[in-house]
Coordinates of C-alpha atoms and ligand atoms in Angstrom, one line a residue:
M13 CA -12.8 12.3 15.9
N14 CA -12.9 11.8 12.1
Y15 CA -9.9 10.2 10.5
N16 CA -10.9 10.8 6.8
V17 CA -9.4 13.6 4.8
N18 CA -11.0 17.1 5.4
E19 CA -12.2 19.4 2.6
N20 CA -8.8 21.1 2.5
G21 CA -7.0 17.8 1.8
F22 CA -5.6 17.4 5.3
Y23 CA -5.6 14.7 7.9
G24 CA -5.1 16.7 11.1
R25 CA -1.9 18.6 10.3
F26 CA -0.7 16.1 7.7
G27 CA -1.4 16.0 4.0
G28 CA -2.0 18.9 1.7
A29 CA -0.7 19.5 -1.8
Y30 CA 2.8 21.1 -2.0
I31 CA 3.4 21.1 -5.7
P32 CA 5.3 23.1 -8.3
E33 CA 3.2 25.7 -10.2
I34 CA 3.4 23.8 -13.4
L35 CA 1.4 20.9 -12.0
Y36 CA -1.3 23.0 -10.4
A37 CA -3.8 22.8 -13.2
N38 CA -3.4 19.0 -13.4
V39 CA -3.7 18.3 -9.7
E40 CA -6.6 20.8 -9.4
K41 CA -8.5 19.0 -12.2
L42 CA -7.9 15.7 -10.4
R43 CA -9.1 17.2 -7.1
T44 CA -12.3 18.7 -8.5
S45 CA -13.2 15.6 -10.5
Y46 CA -12.1 12.5 -8.7
L47 CA -15.1 12.1 -6.5
T48 CA -17.6 12.9 -9.3
I49 CA -16.0 10.3 -11.5
M50 CA -15.7 7.7 -8.8
N51 CA -19.3 8.1 -7.8
D52 CA -20.6 8.0 -11.4
P53 CA -22.7 4.8 -11.6
S54 CA -21.2 3.9 -15.0
F55 CA -17.7 4.2 -13.6
V56 CA -18.6 2.0 -10.6
E57 CA -20.1 -0.6 -12.9
E58 CA -17.0 -0.6 -15.2
L59 CA -14.6 -0.8 -12.2
N60 CA -16.6 -3.5 -10.4
G61 CA -16.7 -5.6 -13.6
Y62 CA -12.9 -5.5 -13.9
M63 CA -12.4 -6.1 -10.2
R64 CA -14.6 -9.2 -10.4
D65 CA -13.6 -10.7 -13.8
Y66 CA -10.0 -9.5 -14.2
V67 CA -8.6 -9.1 -10.6
G68 CA -10.6 -12.0 -9.2
R69 CA -12.5 -10.1 -6.4
P70 CA -13.8 -10.5 -3.9
S71 CA -10.7 -12.0 -2.4
P72 CA -11.5 -14.7 0.2
L73 CA -11.5 -14.1 4.0
Y74 CA -9.9 -17.3 5.3
Y75 CA -10.2 -18.6 8.8
A76 CA -6.7 -19.7 9.7
A77 CA -7.4 -22.5 12.2
R78 CA -3.8 -23.4 13.1
L79 CA -2.7 -19.8 13.5
S80 CA -5.8 -19.2 15.7
E81 CA -4.9 -22.1 17.9
K82 CA -1.4 -20.9 18.3
Y83 CA -2.1 -17.2 19.1
G84 CA -5.3 -17.8 21.1
A85 CA -7.8 -15.8 19.0
K86 CA -10.0 -16.2 16.0
I87 CA -7.6 -15.2 13.2
Y88 CA -8.8 -14.5 9.6
L89 CA -6.6 -13.7 6.6
K90 CA -7.8 -11.3 4.0
R91 CA -6.4 -12.9 0.9
E92 CA -5.1 -10.0 -1.3
D93 CA -2.3 -12.4 -2.2
L94 CA -4.8 -14.2 -4.5
N95 CA -5.4 -11.1 -6.7
H96 CA -4.1 -11.0 -10.3
T97 CA -0.4 -9.9 -10.2
G98 CA -0.2 -11.1 -6.6
A99 CA -1.0 -8.2 -4.3
H100 CA -3.4 -5.4 -3.5
K101 CA -1.6 -2.9 -5.8
I102 CA -3.8 -3.8 -8.8
N103 CA -6.9 -2.4 -7.1
N104 CA -5.4 1.1 -7.2
A105 CA -3.7 0.8 -10.6
L106 CA -6.9 -0.4 -12.2
G107 CA -9.0 2.3 -10.6
Q108 CA -6.6 5.1 -11.5
I109 CA -6.2 4.1 -15.2
L110 CA -10.0 4.0 -15.7
L111 CA -10.2 7.4 -14.0
A112 CA -7.4 8.7 -16.2
R113 CA -9.2 7.6 -19.3
R114 CA -12.3 9.6 -18.2
L115 CA -10.1 12.6 -17.8
G116 CA -9.0 12.2 -21.4
K117 CA -5.4 11.2 -20.6
T118 CA -3.5 9.1 -23.2
R119 CA -0.2 8.3 -21.5
I120 CA 0.6 6.8 -18.1
I121 CA 3.7 7.2 -15.9
A122 CA 4.5 5.6 -12.6
E123 CA 7.3 5.2 -10.1
T124 CA 8.3 1.8 -8.6
G125 CA 10.7 0.5 -5.9
A126 CA 10.6 -3.2 -5.8
G127 CA 8.7 -3.2 -9.1
Q128 CA 5.3 -4.4 -7.8
H129 CA 3.5 -1.2 -8.5
G130 CA 5.3 -0.9 -11.8
V131 CA 4.1 -4.4 -12.8
A132 CA 0.5 -3.6 -11.7
T133 CA 0.6 -0.4 -13.7
A134 CA 2.2 -2.0 -16.8
T135 CA -0.5 -4.7 -16.5
V136 CA -3.5 -2.3 -16.6
C137 CA -1.7 -0.3 -19.4
A138 CA -1.5 -3.4 -21.5
L139 CA -5.2 -4.1 -20.7
M140 CA -6.2 -0.5 -21.7
D141 CA -3.8 -0.2 -24.6
M142 CA -2.1 2.9 -23.2
P143 CA 1.7 3.7 -23.4
C144 CA 3.4 3.3 -20.0
V145 CA 6.7 4.7 -18.7
V146 CA 7.9 3.4 -15.3
Y147 CA 10.7 5.2 -13.4
M148 CA 12.8 2.9 -11.3
G149 CA 16.1 3.5 -9.5
K150 CA 19.0 1.9 -11.2
L151 CA 19.9 0.0 -8.1
D152 CA 16.4 -1.4 -7.9
V153 CA 16.5 -2.3 -11.6
Q154 CA 19.5 -4.5 -10.9
R155 CA 18.0 -6.0 -7.7
Q156 CA 14.5 -6.7 -9.2
S157 CA 15.3 -7.9 -12.7
L158 CA 12.3 -10.3 -12.9
N159 CA 9.9 -7.5 -12.4
V160 CA 11.8 -5.4 -14.9
R161 CA 11.4 -8.2 -17.4
K162 CA 7.7 -8.5 -16.7
M163 CA 7.1 -4.8 -17.2
E164 CA 9.0 -4.9 -20.5
M165 CA 7.0 -8.0 -21.6
L166 CA 3.8 -6.1 -20.8
G167 CA 5.0 -3.3 -23.1
A168 CA 6.1 -0.7 -20.6
T169 CA 9.3 1.4 -20.9
V170 CA 11.4 1.1 -17.8
V171 CA 13.6 4.1 -17.2
P172 CA 16.5 3.4 -14.8
V173 CA 17.1 6.5 -12.6
T174 CA 20.7 7.3 -11.8
S175 CA 20.3 10.3 -9.5
G176 CA 20.6 10.2 -5.7
N177 CA 20.8 6.8 -4.2
M178 CA 19.2 5.3 -7.3
T179 CA 16.2 3.9 -5.4
L180 CA 12.5 4.7 -4.9
K181 CA 12.7 8.3 -3.7
D182 CA 14.8 9.2 -6.8
A183 CA 12.4 7.3 -9.1
T184 CA 9.6 9.3 -7.7
N185 CA 11.4 12.6 -8.2
E186 CA 12.0 11.6 -11.8
A187 CA 8.3 10.7 -12.4
I188 CA 7.3 14.1 -11.0
R189 CA 9.8 15.7 -13.4
D190 CA 8.2 13.8 -16.3
W191 CA 4.8 14.9 -15.3
C192 CA 5.9 18.5 -15.1
S193 CA 7.1 18.2 -18.8
N194 CA 3.9 16.4 -19.9
P195 CA 1.1 17.9 -17.8
H196 CA -1.6 17.7 -20.5
D197 CA -1.7 14.2 -21.9
T198 CA -0.1 12.3 -19.0
H199 CA -1.6 10.8 -15.8
Y200 CA 0.8 9.8 -13.0
I201 CA -0.4 6.7 -11.2
I202 CA 1.0 7.0 -7.7
G203 CA 1.3 3.6 -6.0
S204 CA 0.4 4.3 -2.4
T205 CA -1.5 6.7 -0.1
V206 CA 1.2 9.4 -0.6
G207 CA 1.7 12.4 -2.8
P208 CA -0.3 15.6 -3.0
H209 CA -4.0 15.7 -2.2
P210 CA -6.2 14.2 -3.7
Y211 CA -3.8 11.2 -4.2
P212 CA -3.8 9.8 -0.6
D213 CA -7.6 9.9 -0.5
M214 CA -8.1 8.6 -4.0
V215 CA -5.8 5.7 -3.5
A216 CA -7.4 4.9 -0.1
R217 CA -10.8 4.9 -1.8
F218 CA -9.7 2.6 -4.6
Q219 CA -8.2 0.2 -1.9
S220 CA -11.3 0.5 0.3
V221 CA -12.9 -2.4 -1.6
I222 CA -10.8 -4.5 0.9
S223 CA -12.7 -3.4 4.0
E224 CA -16.0 -3.2 2.1
E225 CA -15.6 -6.9 1.5
I226 CA -14.4 -7.6 5.0
K227 CA -17.7 -6.2 6.3
V228 CA -19.8 -8.6 4.3
Q229 CA -17.5 -11.5 4.9
M230 CA -17.4 -10.9 8.7
M231 CA -21.1 -11.0 8.7
T232 CA -21.1 -14.4 7.1
H233 CA -18.4 -15.8 9.3
E234 CA -19.2 -14.2 12.7
G235 CA -22.7 -12.7 12.4
R236 CA -21.4 -9.2 12.9
D237 CA -19.8 -6.9 10.4
Y238 CA -16.6 -5.9 12.3
P239 CA -13.6 -7.6 13.9
D240 CA -12.0 -6.6 17.2
Y241 CA -8.6 -6.1 15.6
L242 CA -7.4 -5.3 12.1
I243 CA -3.7 -5.7 11.3
A244 CA -1.8 -4.6 8.2
C245 CA 1.7 -3.7 7.2
V246 CA 2.6 -0.1 6.2
G247 CA 5.0 1.1 3.6
G248 CA 3.3 4.1 2.0
G249 CA 0.1 2.8 3.6
S250 CA -2.3 1.8 0.8
N251 CA -3.1 -1.8 1.8
A252 CA -3.6 -0.7 5.5
A253 CA -5.8 2.3 4.4
G254 CA -7.9 0.0 2.3
A255 CA -8.3 -2.6 5.0
F256 CA -9.1 0.0 7.6
Y257 CA -11.2 2.4 5.5
H258 CA -14.7 1.5 6.5
Y259 CA -13.7 1.1 10.1
L260 CA -11.6 4.3 10.5
N261 CA -14.2 6.0 12.7
D262 CA -15.5 2.8 14.3
E263 CA -13.6 2.7 17.6
R264 CA -14.8 -0.8 18.4
V265 CA -12.2 -1.9 15.9
K266 CA -8.5 -1.7 17.1
L267 CA -6.2 -0.9 14.3
V268 CA -2.6 -2.2 14.3
E269 CA 0.1 -1.3 11.8
A270 CA 3.4 -3.0 11.2
E271 CA 6.3 -0.9 10.0
A272 CA 9.6 -2.3 8.7
G273 CA 12.1 -2.0 11.6
G274 CA 14.9 -3.3 9.4
L275 CA 17.9 -4.2 11.7
G276 CA 16.1 -2.3 14.5
V277 CA 14.7 1.2 15.2
D278 CA 17.8 2.0 17.3
T279 CA 20.1 1.4 14.3
D280 CA 20.4 3.6 11.2
Q281 CA 19.2 0.6 9.1
T282 CA 15.5 0.9 9.4
A283 CA 12.4 2.0 7.5
A284 CA 10.1 2.6 10.5
T285 CA 9.0 6.1 9.4
I286 CA 6.3 6.6 11.9
V287 CA 8.4 5.5 14.9
C288 CA 11.6 7.3 13.7
G289 CA 10.5 10.0 11.3
R290 CA 10.0 13.7 11.9
E291 CA 7.5 16.0 10.4
G292 CA 8.4 17.3 6.9
I293 CA 7.3 17.6 3.3
L294 CA 8.1 14.8 0.8
H295 CA 6.7 14.3 -2.7
G296 CA 4.0 16.9 -2.3
C297 CA 2.6 16.2 1.1
R298 CA 3.3 16.9 4.8
S299 CA 3.8 13.8 6.8
L300 CA 6.4 12.0 8.8
V301 CA 9.7 11.6 6.9
M302 CA 13.0 9.9 7.6
Q303 CA 15.3 12.8 7.6
S304 CA 18.5 14.1 9.2
E305 CA 18.7 17.2 11.5
D306 CA 19.2 19.4 8.4
G307 CA 16.4 17.9 6.5
Q308 CA 18.3 15.5 4.2
I309 CA 16.3 12.4 3.4
I310 CA 17.7 9.3 5.1
E311 CA 17.8 6.3 2.9
P312 CA 15.5 3.7 4.6
Y313 CA 16.5 0.1 4.9
S314 CA 14.3 -3.0 5.1
I315 CA 14.7 -6.6 3.9
S316 CA 11.4 -6.0 2.2
A317 CA 11.7 -3.8 -0.8
G318 CA 8.0 -2.8 -0.7
L319 CA 8.3 -1.2 2.8
D320 CA 11.4 1.0 2.4
Y321 CA 9.9 4.3 1.5
P322 CA 11.3 7.3 3.6
G323 CA 7.8 8.8 4.0
V324 CA 4.3 7.4 5.0
G325 CA 0.8 8.3 4.0
P326 CA -0.5 11.4 5.9
I327 CA -3.6 9.4 6.9
H328 CA -1.3 7.1 8.9
A329 CA 0.8 9.9 10.4
N330 CA -2.4 11.4 11.7
M331 CA -3.8 8.1 13.1
A332 CA -0.6 7.4 14.9
K333 CA -0.4 10.9 16.4
E334 CA -4.0 10.7 17.6
G335 CA -3.5 7.2 19.0
R336 CA -6.1 5.7 16.7
A337 CA -3.7 3.1 15.4
L338 CA -1.1 1.2 17.3
V339 CA 2.2 1.2 15.3
L340 CA 4.7 -1.5 15.9
A341 CA 8.2 -1.9 14.2
V342 CA 8.9 -5.4 13.1
N343 CA 12.5 -6.3 12.3
D344 CA 13.8 -8.3 9.4
E345 CA 14.4 -11.5 11.4
E346 CA 10.9 -11.4 13.0
A347 CA 9.3 -11.0 9.5
L348 CA 11.3 -13.9 8.2
D349 CA 10.3 -16.1 11.1
A350 CA 6.6 -15.2 10.5
A351 CA 6.9 -15.9 6.8
F352 CA 8.2 -19.4 7.4
E353 CA 5.6 -20.0 10.2
L354 CA 2.7 -19.1 7.9
T355 CA 4.1 -21.3 5.2
R356 CA 4.4 -24.3 7.4
M357 CA 1.2 -23.8 9.4
E358 CA -1.2 -22.7 6.7
G359 CA 0.5 -23.6 3.4
I360 CA 0.6 -20.0 2.3
I361 CA 3.9 -18.3 1.3
P362 CA 3.3 -14.6 2.1
A363 CA 5.1 -11.6 0.6
L364 CA 7.8 -10.3 2.9
E365 CA 5.8 -7.1 3.4
S366 CA 2.8 -9.1 4.6
A367 CA 5.1 -11.1 6.9
H368 CA 5.7 -7.9 8.9
A369 CA 2.0 -7.9 9.7
L370 CA 2.0 -11.6 10.6
A371 CA 4.9 -11.0 13.1
V372 CA 2.5 -8.7 15.0
L373 CA 0.5 -11.7 16.1
G374 CA 3.3 -12.7 18.5
K375 CA 3.5 -9.2 20.0
M376 CA -0.2 -8.9 21.0
K377 CA -2.2 -10.1 24.0
F378 CA -5.5 -11.4 22.6
K379 CA -8.5 -12.8 24.4
K380 CA -9.8 -16.2 23.3
D381 CA -12.9 -14.8 21.6
D382 CA -11.2 -11.8 19.9
V383 CA -11.8 -11.7 16.2
V384 CA -8.7 -10.6 14.3
V385 CA -8.5 -9.8 10.6
L386 CA -5.0 -9.6 9.1
N387 CA -4.6 -8.2 5.6
L388 CA -2.3 -10.6 3.7
S389 CA -1.3 -7.9 1.2
G390 CA 0.6 -10.1 -1.3
R391 CA 2.2 -13.5 -2.1
G392 CA 5.8 -14.5 -1.7
D393 CA 6.8 -15.6 -5.2
K394 CA 8.8 -12.5 -5.7
D395 CA 10.7 -13.1 -2.4
M396 CA 11.8 -16.6 -2.9
D397 CA 15.5 -15.7 -3.4
T398 CA 15.4 -14.0 0.0
Y399 CA 13.6 -16.8 1.7
I400 CA 16.0 -19.4 0.2
S401 CA 19.0 -17.5 1.5
H402 CA 17.5 -17.2 5.0
A403 CA 16.1 -20.7 5.3
E404 CA 18.8 -22.1 7.5
G405 CA 17.4 -22.8 10.9
R406 CA 13.9 -22.0 9.8
M407 CA 12.9 -25.3 8.1
Ligands
PLP8 C1 4.0 -2.5 -2.1 C2 3.5 -3.5 -1.1 C3 3.3 -3.2 0.2 C4 3.5 -1.8 0.8 O1 2.7 -0.8 0.2 P1 1.5 -0.1 1.0 O2 1.1 1.1 0.1 O3 1.9 0.3 2.3 O4 0.4 -1.1 1.0 C5 2.8 -4.1 1.1 N1 2.6 -5.4 0.7 C6 2.9 -5.8 -0.6 C7 2.6 -7.2 -1.0 C8 3.3 -4.8 -1.5 O5 3.6 -5.2 -2.8

């Protein structure tokens, strides 16, 4: 079994490029050139230079002694929280803007939900001196005002979207509309392993630096280049795809994904797309989608703004269907408990998204010698208001 994308842009039955005619030339240009550009030695050198000196890579692989003691395994944290802008999203934003420049693009657009991808994109646009328009649901603009301020300070134009539920799905629709109107000069930086081919594969490759580093760091720590378990949270699936990438076809490594269960998968307040979704097409690709009987998108819910997307990357839909990855839904309360636990046991305040992955530790049966690598996708600064309002009984 091979879990990478095939030559037609599919992962099993998932993926593809379902796009309006007007975008065909653009997506086709991207499809035929992304691998050539990404493999060009001068591109690799340029990207690696920024990854090292600007993002701060490699991110450390930290042996968490107290967590290991508690859960009865050797637990390592891959510290994506220490990257510039506080999460893994910068890896992809940086890669895509450098690629867009080589394609001759002069304008960048992006969608954002919680604002993390918007901030990462606005950051690299400031760095590269390129105009940046970020589409964001009006409700999210109100909920995430600090990130809106950051994007504006970085020079981006934030456009509040008032259609639909005024959240991420609607912002994505609006970004696609902008791209249709400006197909020649504009590159759309999609923030996760979603969208039409080649985006899911391109984003996974830009994030694959995470597992490339894990291989080297495992060798140093354990004398072998693979762990027994890899754990990551999944919204659209980019941090998980990056952490898994070089182990996708290595069945010695068990892959575990945490979805946002919200108030529970048996309620309608959930974002567990793989567990609850049905096959459908969203934003240009075939995947699992949260939808009603008649195909209306169901607004997902999670306490974590970065995990409440109604779709999921096709690579993950396929791995779940084939049994390659174990997918667990983690509810709000479990994630909150895990966030406070990591903070008190290791002195690291995680992002709420990453806390979903941490909550998996308590759901697994490890053997004492098992080596576990958990991708700590981001830091918790942005979630402090939520943590403060849920601190009672947890401190
Ligand atoms: C956006 C975000 C996620 C979810 O996105 P993926 O594409 O699934 O990785 C997870 N963690 C953090 C910290 C994020 O900002």
